[in-house]
XYZ file of C-alpha atoms in Angstrom:
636
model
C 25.996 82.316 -148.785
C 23.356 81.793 -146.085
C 24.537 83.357 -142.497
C 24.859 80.623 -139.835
C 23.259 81.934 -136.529
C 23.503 80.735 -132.866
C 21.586 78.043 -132.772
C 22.428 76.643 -136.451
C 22.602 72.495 -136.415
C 26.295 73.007 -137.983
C 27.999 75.141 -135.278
C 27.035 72.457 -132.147
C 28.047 69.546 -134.995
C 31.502 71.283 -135.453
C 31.819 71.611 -131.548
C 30.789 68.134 -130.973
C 33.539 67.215 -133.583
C 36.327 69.273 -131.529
C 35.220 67.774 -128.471
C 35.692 64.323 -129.246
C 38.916 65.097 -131.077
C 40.039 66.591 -127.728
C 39.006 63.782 -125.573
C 40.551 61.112 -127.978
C 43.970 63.108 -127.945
C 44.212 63.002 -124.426
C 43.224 59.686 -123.627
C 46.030 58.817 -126.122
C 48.364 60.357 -124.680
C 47.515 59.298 -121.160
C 48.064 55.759 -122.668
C 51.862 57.271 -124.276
C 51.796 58.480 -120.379
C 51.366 55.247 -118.643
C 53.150 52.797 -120.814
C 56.186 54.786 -120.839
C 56.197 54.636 -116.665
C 55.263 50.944 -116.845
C 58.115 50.110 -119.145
C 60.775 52.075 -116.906
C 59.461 50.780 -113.637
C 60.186 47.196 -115.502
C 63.538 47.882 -115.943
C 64.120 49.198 -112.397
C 65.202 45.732 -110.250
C 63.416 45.453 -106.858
C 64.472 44.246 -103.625
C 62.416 41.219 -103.771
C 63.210 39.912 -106.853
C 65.104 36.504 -107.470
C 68.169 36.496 -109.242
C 67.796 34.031 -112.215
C 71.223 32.637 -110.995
C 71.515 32.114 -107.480
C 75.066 30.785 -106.234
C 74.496 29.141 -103.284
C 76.934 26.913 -100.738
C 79.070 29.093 -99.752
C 79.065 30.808 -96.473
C 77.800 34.230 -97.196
C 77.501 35.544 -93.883
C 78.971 35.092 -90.859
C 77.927 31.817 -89.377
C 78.781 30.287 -86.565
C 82.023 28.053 -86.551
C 84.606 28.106 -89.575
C 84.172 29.308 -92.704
C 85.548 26.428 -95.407
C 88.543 27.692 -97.941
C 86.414 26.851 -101.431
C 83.132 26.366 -102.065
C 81.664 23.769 -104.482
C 78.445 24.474 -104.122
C 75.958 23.943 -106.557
C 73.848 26.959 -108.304
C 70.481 27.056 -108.686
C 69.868 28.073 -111.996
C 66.215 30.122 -113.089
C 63.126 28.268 -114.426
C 63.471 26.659 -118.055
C 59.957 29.029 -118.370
C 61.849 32.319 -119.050
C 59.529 34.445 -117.736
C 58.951 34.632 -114.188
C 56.243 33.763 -112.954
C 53.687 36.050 -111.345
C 53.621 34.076 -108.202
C 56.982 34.708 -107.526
C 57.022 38.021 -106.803
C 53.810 38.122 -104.773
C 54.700 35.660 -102.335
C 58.206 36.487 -102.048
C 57.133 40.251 -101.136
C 54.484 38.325 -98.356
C 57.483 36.721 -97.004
C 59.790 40.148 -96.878
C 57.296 41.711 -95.249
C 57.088 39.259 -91.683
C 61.121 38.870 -92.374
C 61.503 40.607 -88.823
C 59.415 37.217 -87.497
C 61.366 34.517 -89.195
C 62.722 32.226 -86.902
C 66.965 32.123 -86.666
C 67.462 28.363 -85.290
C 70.730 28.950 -83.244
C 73.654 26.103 -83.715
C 73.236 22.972 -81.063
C 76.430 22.333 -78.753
C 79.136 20.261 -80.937
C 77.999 17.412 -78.174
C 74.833 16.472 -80.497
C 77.068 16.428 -83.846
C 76.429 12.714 -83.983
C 72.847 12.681 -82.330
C 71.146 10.242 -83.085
C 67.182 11.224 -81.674
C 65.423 7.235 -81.692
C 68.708 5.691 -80.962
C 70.243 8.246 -78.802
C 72.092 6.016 -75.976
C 71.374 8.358 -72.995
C 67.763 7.845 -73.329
C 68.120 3.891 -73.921
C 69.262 3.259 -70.500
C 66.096 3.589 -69.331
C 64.917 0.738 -71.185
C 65.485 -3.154 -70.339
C 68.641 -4.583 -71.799
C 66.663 -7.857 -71.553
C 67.040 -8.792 -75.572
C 68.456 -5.868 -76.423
C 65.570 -3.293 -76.267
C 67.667 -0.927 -75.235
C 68.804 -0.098 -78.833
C 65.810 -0.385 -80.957
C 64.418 3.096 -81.555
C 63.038 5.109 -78.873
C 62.604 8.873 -79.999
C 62.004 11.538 -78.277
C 58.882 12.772 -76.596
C 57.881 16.278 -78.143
C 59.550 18.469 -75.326
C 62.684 16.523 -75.373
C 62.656 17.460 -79.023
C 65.971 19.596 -79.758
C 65.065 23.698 -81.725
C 68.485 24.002 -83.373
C 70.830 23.020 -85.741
C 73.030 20.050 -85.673
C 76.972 21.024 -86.139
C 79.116 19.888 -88.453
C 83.210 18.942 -87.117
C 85.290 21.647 -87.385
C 87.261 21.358 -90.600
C 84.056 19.358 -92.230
C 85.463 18.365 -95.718
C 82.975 17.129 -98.709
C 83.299 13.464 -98.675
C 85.329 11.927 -101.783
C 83.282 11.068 -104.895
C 82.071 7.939 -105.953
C 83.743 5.571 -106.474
C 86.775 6.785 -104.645
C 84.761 7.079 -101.501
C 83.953 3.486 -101.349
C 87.996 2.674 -99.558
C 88.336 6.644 -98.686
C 87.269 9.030 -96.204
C 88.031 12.312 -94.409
C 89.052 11.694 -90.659
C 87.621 14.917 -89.799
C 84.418 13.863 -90.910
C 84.142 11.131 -88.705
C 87.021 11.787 -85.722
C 87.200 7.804 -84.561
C 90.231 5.877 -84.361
C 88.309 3.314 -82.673
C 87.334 0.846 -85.025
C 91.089 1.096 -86.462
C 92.576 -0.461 -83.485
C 89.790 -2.885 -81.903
C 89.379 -4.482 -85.431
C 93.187 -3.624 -86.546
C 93.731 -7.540 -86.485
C 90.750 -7.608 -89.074
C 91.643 -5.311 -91.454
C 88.326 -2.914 -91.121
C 89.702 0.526 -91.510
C 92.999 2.165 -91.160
C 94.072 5.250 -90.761
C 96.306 7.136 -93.173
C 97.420 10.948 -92.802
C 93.745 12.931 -92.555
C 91.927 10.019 -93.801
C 90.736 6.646 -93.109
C 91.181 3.873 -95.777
C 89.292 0.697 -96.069
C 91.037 -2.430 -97.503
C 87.770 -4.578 -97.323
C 88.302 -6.666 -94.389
C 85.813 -8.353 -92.520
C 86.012 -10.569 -89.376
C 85.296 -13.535 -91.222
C 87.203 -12.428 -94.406
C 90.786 -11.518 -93.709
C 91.757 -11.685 -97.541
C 88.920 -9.158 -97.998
C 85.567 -8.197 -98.871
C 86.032 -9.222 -102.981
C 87.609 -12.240 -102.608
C 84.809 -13.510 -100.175
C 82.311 -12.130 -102.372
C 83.920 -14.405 -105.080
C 84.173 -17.196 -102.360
C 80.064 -17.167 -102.768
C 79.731 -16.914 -105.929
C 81.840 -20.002 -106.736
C 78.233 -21.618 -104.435
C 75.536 -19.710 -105.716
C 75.549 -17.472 -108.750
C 76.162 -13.756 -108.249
C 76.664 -12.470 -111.546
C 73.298 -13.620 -113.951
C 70.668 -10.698 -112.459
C 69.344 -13.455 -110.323
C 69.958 -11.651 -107.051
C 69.556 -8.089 -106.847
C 68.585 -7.036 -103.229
C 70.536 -8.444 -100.578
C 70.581 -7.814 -96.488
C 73.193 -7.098 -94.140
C 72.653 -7.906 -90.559
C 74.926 -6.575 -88.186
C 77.597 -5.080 -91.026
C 80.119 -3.240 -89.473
C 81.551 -0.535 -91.950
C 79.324 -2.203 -94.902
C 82.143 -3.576 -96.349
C 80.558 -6.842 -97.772
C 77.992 -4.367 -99.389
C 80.313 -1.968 -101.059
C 81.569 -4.486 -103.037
C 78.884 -6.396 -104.024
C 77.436 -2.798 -105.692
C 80.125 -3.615 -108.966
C 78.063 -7.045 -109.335
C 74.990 -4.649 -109.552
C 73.692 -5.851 -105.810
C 72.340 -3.536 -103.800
C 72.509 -4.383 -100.124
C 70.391 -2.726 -97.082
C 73.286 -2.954 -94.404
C 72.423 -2.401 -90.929
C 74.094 -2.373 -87.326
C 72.968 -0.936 -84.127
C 74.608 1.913 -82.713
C 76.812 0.492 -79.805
C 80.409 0.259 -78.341
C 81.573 0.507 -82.054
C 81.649 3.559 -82.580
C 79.547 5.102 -85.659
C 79.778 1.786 -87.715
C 76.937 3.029 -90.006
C 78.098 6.028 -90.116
C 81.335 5.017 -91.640
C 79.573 3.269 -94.020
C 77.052 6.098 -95.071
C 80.343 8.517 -95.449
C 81.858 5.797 -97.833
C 78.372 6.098 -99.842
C 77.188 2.640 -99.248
C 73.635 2.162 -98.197
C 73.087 1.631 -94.269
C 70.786 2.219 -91.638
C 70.977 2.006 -87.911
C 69.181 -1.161 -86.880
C 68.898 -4.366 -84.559
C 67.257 -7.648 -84.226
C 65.827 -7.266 -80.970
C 62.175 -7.681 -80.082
C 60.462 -5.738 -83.430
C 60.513 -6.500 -86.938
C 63.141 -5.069 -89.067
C 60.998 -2.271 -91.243
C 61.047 -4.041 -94.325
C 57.899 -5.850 -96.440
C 58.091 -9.397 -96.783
C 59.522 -11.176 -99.669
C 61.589 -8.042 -100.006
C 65.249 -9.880 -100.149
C 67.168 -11.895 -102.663
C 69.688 -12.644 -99.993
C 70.374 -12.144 -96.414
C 73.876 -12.344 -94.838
C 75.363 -13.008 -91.408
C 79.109 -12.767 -90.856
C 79.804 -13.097 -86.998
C 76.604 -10.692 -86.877
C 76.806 -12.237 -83.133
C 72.524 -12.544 -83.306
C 71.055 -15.325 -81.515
C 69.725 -17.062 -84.279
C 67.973 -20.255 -82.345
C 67.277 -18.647 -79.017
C 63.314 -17.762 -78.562
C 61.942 -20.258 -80.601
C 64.081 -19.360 -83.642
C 62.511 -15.602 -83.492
C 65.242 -14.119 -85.748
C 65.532 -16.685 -88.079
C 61.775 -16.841 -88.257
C 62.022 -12.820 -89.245
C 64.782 -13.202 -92.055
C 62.256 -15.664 -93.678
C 59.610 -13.010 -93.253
C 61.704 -10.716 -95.894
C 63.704 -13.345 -98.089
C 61.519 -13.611 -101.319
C 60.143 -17.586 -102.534
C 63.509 -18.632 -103.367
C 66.172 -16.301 -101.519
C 69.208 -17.808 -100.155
C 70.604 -17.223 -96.308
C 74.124 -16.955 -95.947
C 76.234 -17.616 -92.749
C 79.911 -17.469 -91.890
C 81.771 -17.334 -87.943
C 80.532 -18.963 -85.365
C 79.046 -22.110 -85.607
C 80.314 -22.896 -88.956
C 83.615 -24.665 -89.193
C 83.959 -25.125 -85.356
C 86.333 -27.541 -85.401
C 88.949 -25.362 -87.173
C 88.168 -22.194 -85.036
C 86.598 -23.211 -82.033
C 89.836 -22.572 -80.013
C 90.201 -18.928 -81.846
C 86.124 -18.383 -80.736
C 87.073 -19.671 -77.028
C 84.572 -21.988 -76.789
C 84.343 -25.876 -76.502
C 83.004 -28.370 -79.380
C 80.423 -29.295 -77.782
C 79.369 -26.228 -77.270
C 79.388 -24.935 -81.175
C 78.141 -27.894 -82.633
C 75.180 -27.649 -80.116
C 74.793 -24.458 -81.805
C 74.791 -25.508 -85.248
C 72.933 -28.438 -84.511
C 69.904 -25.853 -83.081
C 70.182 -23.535 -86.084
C 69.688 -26.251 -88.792
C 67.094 -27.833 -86.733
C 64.954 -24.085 -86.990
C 66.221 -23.685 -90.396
C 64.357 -27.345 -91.495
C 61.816 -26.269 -89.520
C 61.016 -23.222 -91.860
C 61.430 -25.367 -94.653
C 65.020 -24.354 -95.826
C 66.852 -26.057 -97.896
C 70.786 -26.434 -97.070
C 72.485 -26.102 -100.643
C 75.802 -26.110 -99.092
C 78.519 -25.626 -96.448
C 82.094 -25.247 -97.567
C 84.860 -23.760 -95.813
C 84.035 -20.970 -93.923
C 80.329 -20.622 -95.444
C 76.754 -22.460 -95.016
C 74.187 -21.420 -97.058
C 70.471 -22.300 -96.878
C 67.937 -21.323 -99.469
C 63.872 -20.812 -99.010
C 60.916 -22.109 -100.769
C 59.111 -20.786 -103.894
C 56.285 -21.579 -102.184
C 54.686 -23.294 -99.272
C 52.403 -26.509 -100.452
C 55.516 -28.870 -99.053
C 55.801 -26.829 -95.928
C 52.060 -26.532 -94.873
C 51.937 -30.275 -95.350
C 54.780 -30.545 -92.516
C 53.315 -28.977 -90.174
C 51.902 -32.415 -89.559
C 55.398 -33.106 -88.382
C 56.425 -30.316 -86.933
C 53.773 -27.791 -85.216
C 56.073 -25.607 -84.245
C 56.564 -22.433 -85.510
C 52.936 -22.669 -87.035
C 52.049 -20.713 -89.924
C 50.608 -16.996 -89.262
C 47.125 -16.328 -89.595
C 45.565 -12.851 -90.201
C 48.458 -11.137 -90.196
C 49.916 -8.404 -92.635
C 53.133 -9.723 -93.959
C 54.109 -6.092 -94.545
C 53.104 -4.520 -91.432
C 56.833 -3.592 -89.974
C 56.674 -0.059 -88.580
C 57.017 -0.939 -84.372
C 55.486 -4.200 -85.099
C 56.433 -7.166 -82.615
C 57.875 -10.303 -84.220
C 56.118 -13.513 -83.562
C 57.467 -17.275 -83.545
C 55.239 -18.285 -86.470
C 55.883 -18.529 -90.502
C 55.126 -15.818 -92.520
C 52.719 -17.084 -95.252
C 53.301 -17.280 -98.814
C 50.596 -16.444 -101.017
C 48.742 -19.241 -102.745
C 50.023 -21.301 -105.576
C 48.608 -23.341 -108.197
C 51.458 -26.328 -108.278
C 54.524 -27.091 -106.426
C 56.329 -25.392 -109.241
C 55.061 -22.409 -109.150
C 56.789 -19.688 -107.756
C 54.374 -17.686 -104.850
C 53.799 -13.960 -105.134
C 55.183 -14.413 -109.236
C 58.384 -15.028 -110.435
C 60.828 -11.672 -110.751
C 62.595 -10.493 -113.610
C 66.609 -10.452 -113.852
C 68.334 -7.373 -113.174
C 68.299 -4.912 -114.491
C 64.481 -6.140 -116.725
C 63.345 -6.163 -113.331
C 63.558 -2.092 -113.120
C 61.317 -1.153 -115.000
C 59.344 -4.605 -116.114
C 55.521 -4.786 -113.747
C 55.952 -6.246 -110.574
C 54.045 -8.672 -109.580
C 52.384 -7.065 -107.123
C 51.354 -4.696 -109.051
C 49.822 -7.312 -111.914
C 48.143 -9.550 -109.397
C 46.249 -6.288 -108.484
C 47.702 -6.009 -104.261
C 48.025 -2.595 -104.507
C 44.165 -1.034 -104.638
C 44.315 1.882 -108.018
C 47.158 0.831 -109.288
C 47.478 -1.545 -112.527
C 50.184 -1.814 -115.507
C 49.107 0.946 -117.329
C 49.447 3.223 -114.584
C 52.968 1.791 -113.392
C 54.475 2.720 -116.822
C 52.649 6.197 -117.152
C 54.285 6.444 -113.826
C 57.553 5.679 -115.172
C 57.621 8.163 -118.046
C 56.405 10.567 -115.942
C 59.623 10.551 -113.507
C 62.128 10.244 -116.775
C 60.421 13.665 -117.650
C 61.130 15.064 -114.126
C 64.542 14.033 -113.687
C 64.963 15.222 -117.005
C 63.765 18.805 -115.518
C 65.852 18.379 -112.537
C 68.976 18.076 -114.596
C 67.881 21.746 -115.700
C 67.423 23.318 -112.715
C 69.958 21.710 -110.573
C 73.218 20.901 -112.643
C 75.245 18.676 -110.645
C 72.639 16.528 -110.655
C 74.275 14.186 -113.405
C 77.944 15.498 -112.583
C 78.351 12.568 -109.891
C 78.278 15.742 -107.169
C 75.357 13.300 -104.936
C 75.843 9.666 -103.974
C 73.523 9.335 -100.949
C 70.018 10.106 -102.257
C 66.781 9.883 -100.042
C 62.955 10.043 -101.682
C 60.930 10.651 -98.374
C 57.692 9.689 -99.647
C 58.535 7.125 -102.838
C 55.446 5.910 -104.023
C 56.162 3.095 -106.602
C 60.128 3.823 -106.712
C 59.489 5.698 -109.849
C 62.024 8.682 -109.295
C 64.689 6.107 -107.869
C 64.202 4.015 -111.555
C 64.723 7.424 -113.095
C 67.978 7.649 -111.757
C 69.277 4.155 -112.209
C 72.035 5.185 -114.872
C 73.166 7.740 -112.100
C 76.304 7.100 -109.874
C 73.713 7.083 -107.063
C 71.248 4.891 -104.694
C 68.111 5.943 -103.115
C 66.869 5.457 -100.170
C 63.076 4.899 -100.710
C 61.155 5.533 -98.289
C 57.083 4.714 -97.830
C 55.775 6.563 -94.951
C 54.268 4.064 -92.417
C 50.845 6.565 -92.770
C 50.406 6.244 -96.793
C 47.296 4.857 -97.689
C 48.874 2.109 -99.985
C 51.789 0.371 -99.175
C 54.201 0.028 -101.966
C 57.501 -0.842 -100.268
C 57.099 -4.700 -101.168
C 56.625 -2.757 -105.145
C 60.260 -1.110 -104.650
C 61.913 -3.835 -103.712
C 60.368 -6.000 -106.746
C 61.363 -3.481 -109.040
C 64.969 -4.089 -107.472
C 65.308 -1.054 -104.790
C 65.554 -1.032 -101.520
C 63.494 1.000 -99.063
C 62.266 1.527 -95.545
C 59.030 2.399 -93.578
C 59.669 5.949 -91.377
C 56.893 8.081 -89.842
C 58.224 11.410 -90.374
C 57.086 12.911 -87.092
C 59.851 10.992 -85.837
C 63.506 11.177 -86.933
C 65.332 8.501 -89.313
C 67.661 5.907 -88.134
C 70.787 7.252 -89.525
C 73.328 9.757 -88.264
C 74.058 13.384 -88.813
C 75.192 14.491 -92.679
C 74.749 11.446 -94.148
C 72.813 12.287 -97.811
C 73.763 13.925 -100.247
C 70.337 14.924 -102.141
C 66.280 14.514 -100.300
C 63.670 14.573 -102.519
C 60.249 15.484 -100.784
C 57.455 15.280 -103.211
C 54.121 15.978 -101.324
C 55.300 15.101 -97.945
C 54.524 18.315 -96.382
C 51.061 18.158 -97.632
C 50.871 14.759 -96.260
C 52.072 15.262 -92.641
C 50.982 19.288 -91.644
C 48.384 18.313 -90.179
C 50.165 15.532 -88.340
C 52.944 16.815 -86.614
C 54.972 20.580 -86.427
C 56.618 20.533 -89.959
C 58.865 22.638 -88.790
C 60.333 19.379 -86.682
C 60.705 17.201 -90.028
C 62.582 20.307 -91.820
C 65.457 20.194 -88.433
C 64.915 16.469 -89.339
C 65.579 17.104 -92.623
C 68.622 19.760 -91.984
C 70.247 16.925 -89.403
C 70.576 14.137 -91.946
C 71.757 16.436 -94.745
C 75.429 16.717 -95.634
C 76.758 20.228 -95.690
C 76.003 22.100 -99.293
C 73.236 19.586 -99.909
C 70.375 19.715 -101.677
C 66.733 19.022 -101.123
C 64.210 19.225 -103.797
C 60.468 19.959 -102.594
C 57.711 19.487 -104.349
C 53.799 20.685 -103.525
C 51.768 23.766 -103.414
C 52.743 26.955 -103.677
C 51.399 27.817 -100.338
C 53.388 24.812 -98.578
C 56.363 25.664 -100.351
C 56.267 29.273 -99.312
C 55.680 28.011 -95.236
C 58.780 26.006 -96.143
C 60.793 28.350 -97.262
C 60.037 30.901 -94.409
C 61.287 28.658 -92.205
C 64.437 27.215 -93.943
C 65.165 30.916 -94.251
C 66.048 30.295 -90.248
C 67.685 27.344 -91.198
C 70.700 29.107 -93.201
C 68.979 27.274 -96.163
C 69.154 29.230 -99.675
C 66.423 28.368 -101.894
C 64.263 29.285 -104.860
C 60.882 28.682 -106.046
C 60.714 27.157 -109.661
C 57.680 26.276 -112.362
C 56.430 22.905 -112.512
C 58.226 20.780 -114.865
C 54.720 21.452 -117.272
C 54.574 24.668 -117.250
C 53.878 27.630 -115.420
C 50.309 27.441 -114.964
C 50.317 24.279 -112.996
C 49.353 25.019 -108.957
C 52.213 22.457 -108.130
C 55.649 24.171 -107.366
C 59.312 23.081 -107.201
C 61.077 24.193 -104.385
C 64.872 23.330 -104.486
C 66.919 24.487 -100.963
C 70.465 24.076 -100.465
C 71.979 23.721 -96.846
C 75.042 26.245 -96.652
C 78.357 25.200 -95.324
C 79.013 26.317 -91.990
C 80.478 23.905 -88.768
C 80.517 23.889 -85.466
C 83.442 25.883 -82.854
C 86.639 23.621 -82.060
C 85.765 22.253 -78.033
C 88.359 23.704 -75.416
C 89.928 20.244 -74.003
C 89.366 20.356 -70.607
């Protein structure tokens, strides 16, 4: 056998061999190593992390005011993902990190419970009470601007489902016996024990709200999907509303906020739509042709005085075609006119000015019987343009946008209809019956008004919201449970999430901001919903705690470079009912400036995956306002 030496080829080949050997052993078993320490730190829970289940509503601290007996929250249950998401954890430790900088918004004085910012009656005094400008809005300038948190009453209760809440509600909700004894006669509320019941009376229907509702449909038909969106001017508790929701009707109810205390408020608690409002010197902040109906009982509004300005605006927003409705004073004078206190002359000078406007807009009177007159408008206006060779005044409008209603001045002249092809056409397009109408095109939408948007797009639109309110039912359970009556979509687009929800126990409140770069109120309301304008720098015409659920899809990105978002979140906190829930959606790194300051707010919340998946940069953010009220006053 030949001796291997030194140097031999064999001995370094052998080495080598060991060498790599040991170098492959120990990288494996720095791998063993690491992946045994990864897999235990996995299992170890962190301080940051998000439980999968949240509870939330209940008062988990102590919060100013009185804690509530039981909570009914609702949870907030973990992505439909599984996994969490990387994201999560990143952001959340960001946010842990600047906790000590988070800013605690202390409770406002139980004073501002029902503040109401644009229609807060303090600062109307300084305005002229010369036709009524005192009430429209008037918001406050930005250091007037309250940093804290509107109170709920001491002994705040959650209101009583639908439809229950309709002729109940708690008195410590809204603590007002007011309206039970100036309207006692009247039959508007009463109060029973700890809460106020309402029969359905009305000023002008003292057998109540149904059988006056049945009273007009015996004269125009109610019942065939005909008429769909109706408006309430000057509505008291909303009572002629509530009921007509059973006949599918959905009415936009409004009063202003004067010597009757919190009428809209009452009607909001009941969970019938409403909005503080007046007929003053603006338009209301609707679109035209928005209304199938429009209804005055004993509203008390001028309706002939400067140049027939009101009457002029209710034609503005009654589609071709929509009927007006009046009962009290003038009609049937010479039954009531010693109940009303005034002469007969007097009253039927009154009627005889109101018709006279009404021909003058080219209304038709269909009928007057008993206690009810009711008018109806043209499909279109060939007949009426060919009468203003008779009567020049009001004159039709020129160059104006029909729709333009955010702090927009009325003006004595017609609204025009669009164009028309024969006097039996209907202008703007004939509407679907309810409930076709929900989801069939609107017209505006097929005559192409609305710049981008076409038939195609509406119904990809559509499916697209059934699949998100198919998420939501996922990730927020009482969603379907009939938990939320009240709903609010702050920036609504084509009305697409309310249509989603049309099988709910709920209405929505759509609302286009008066900024978006396409209007598609006048859309909504064709669809058969019902809608507002709002800037969101400023706050809504409604009172504390009145929604139940506020959906916020891409409003944040839309307005934070507009105003202090942190403004529309107190906004946001004001109008929402205790344990309510918001749903945000936008970027991540919105969502996350969000939730560090609702984390001031006594908000709980949790970031959650896009309804596609994971990997998509937009993020759900649901929040839900904890219970928590304000301290009982000392009487003095």
């Amino acid at each position: 056998m030949a001796k291997e030496y030194p140097g031999s080829p064999k001995i370094h080949q052998l080495e080598s061999k060991r060498k790599r050997l040991t170098w492959i052993l120990g990288v494996s078993g720095l791998c063993v190593l690491f992946y045994i320490l990864g897999a235990w730190q996995n299992t170890t829970p962190t301080p940051s992390a998000v439980s999968s289940d949240v509870k939330v509503g209940c008062n988990t601290g102590s919060l100013e005011g009185n804690a509530r007996p039981r909570s009914v929250g609702p949870s907030l249950s973990s992505s439909s993902s599984g996994a969490k998401l990387d994201f999560e954890a990143h952001h959340l430790v960001g946010i842990n990190e600047t906790a000590s900088g988070i800013q605690k918004f202390p409770a406002c004085g139980m004073e501002h419970s029902e503040y109401t910012p644009c229609q807060d009656p303090r600062r109307g005094r300084k305005f002229d009470r010369k036709r009524l400008v005192y009430r429209e809005r008037h918001c406050p300038e930005k250091d007037e601007l309250l940093q804290c948190l509107i109170p709920a009453p001491p002994k705040y209760k959650n209101p009583f489902k639908w439809p229950q809440s309709r002729d109940y509600a708690w008195y410590d909700n809204i603590p007002h016996r007011e309206l039970s004894i100036e309207k006692a006669v009247q039959n508007w509320i009463q109060v029973e024990g700890d809460r106020f019941r309402f029969p359905g009376g009305g000023t002008m229907f003292p057998r109540g709200a149904d059988a006056y509702i049945d009273d007009i449909n015996a004269l125009i038909s109610l019942t065939d999907g005909g008429i769909r969106t109706a408006l309430d001017t000057g509505c008291g508790v909303a009572s002629w509303g509530a009921y007509l929701l059973k006949r599918d009707i959905l009415t936009m109810s409004f009063a202003p906020r004067d010597t009757h205390e919190a009428q809209v408020q009452f009607a909001l608690e009941r969970g019938v739509p409403a909005m503080i409002g007046i007929m003053a010197t603006q338009r209301i902040p609707y679109p035209a042709r928005a209304f199938d109906m429009a209804h005055c009982s004993r509203c008390l509004i001028p309706w002939y005085e400067y140049g027939g300005l009101y009457l002029i605006e209710v034609d503005r927003v009654l589609r071709p075609g929509g009927y007006w409705i009046l009962s009290g004073p003038p009609i049937h004078w010479k039954k009531y006119y010693r109940g009303w206190e005034r002469t007969q002359e007097d009253l039927k000078e009154e009627q005889d000015k109101i018709e006279d406007v009404a021909m003058r807009l080219c209304w038709k009177k269909v009928i007057e019987s008993g206690d009810l007159a009711i008018w109806q408008k043209p499909i279109n206006h060939i007949e009426c343009i060919e009468n203003r060779k008779v009567y020049k005044t009001p004159h039709i409008c020129k160059n104006d946008n029909a729709d333009a209603a955010w702090y927009k001045k009325m003006e004595t002249c017609i609204t025009p209809l669009p164009e028309v092809n024969s006097a039996n056409e209907v202008a703007g397009g004939a509407l679907k019956k309810w409930p076709e109408r929900a989801f069939a095109v609107p017209p505006r939408i097929t005559s192409g008004s609305i710049p981008g948007i076409n038939a195609e797009k509406f119904h990809d639109d559509n499916n697209l919201w059934k699949e998100r309110v198919t998420y939501y039912k996922k990730i927020i359970p009482p969603l379907p449970q009939g938990r939320y009556r009240n709903v609010m979509d702050m920036n609504a687009n084509l009305g697409g999430f309310a249509a989603a929800l049309v099988k709910y126990p709920v209405w929505v409140m759509n609302v286009v901001p008066a900024s978006s770069e396409h209007d598609t109120l006048g859309v909504i309301y064709e669809r058969g919903f019902i809608g507002t304008y709002q800037d969101w720098c400023e706050a809504f015409s409604t009172y504390p705690r009145t929604y139940d659920l506020i959906h916020a899809d891409g409003v944040f990105s839309m307005y934070q470079d507009r105003c202090d978002i942190t403004q529309i979140l107190l906004e946001m906190d004001r109008i929402l009912r205790p344990e309510g829930t918001v749903i945000f959606r936008d970027t991540v790194e919105v969502l996350v400036k969000i939730q560090g300051i609702t984390d001031g707010m006594r908000w709980k919340s949790q970031i959650m995956d896009h309804e596609s998946g994971p990997f998509n940069p937009e993020k759900i953010l649901v929040a839900v306002r904890t219970y928590w009220t304000g301290e009982m006053t000392q009487k003095q």
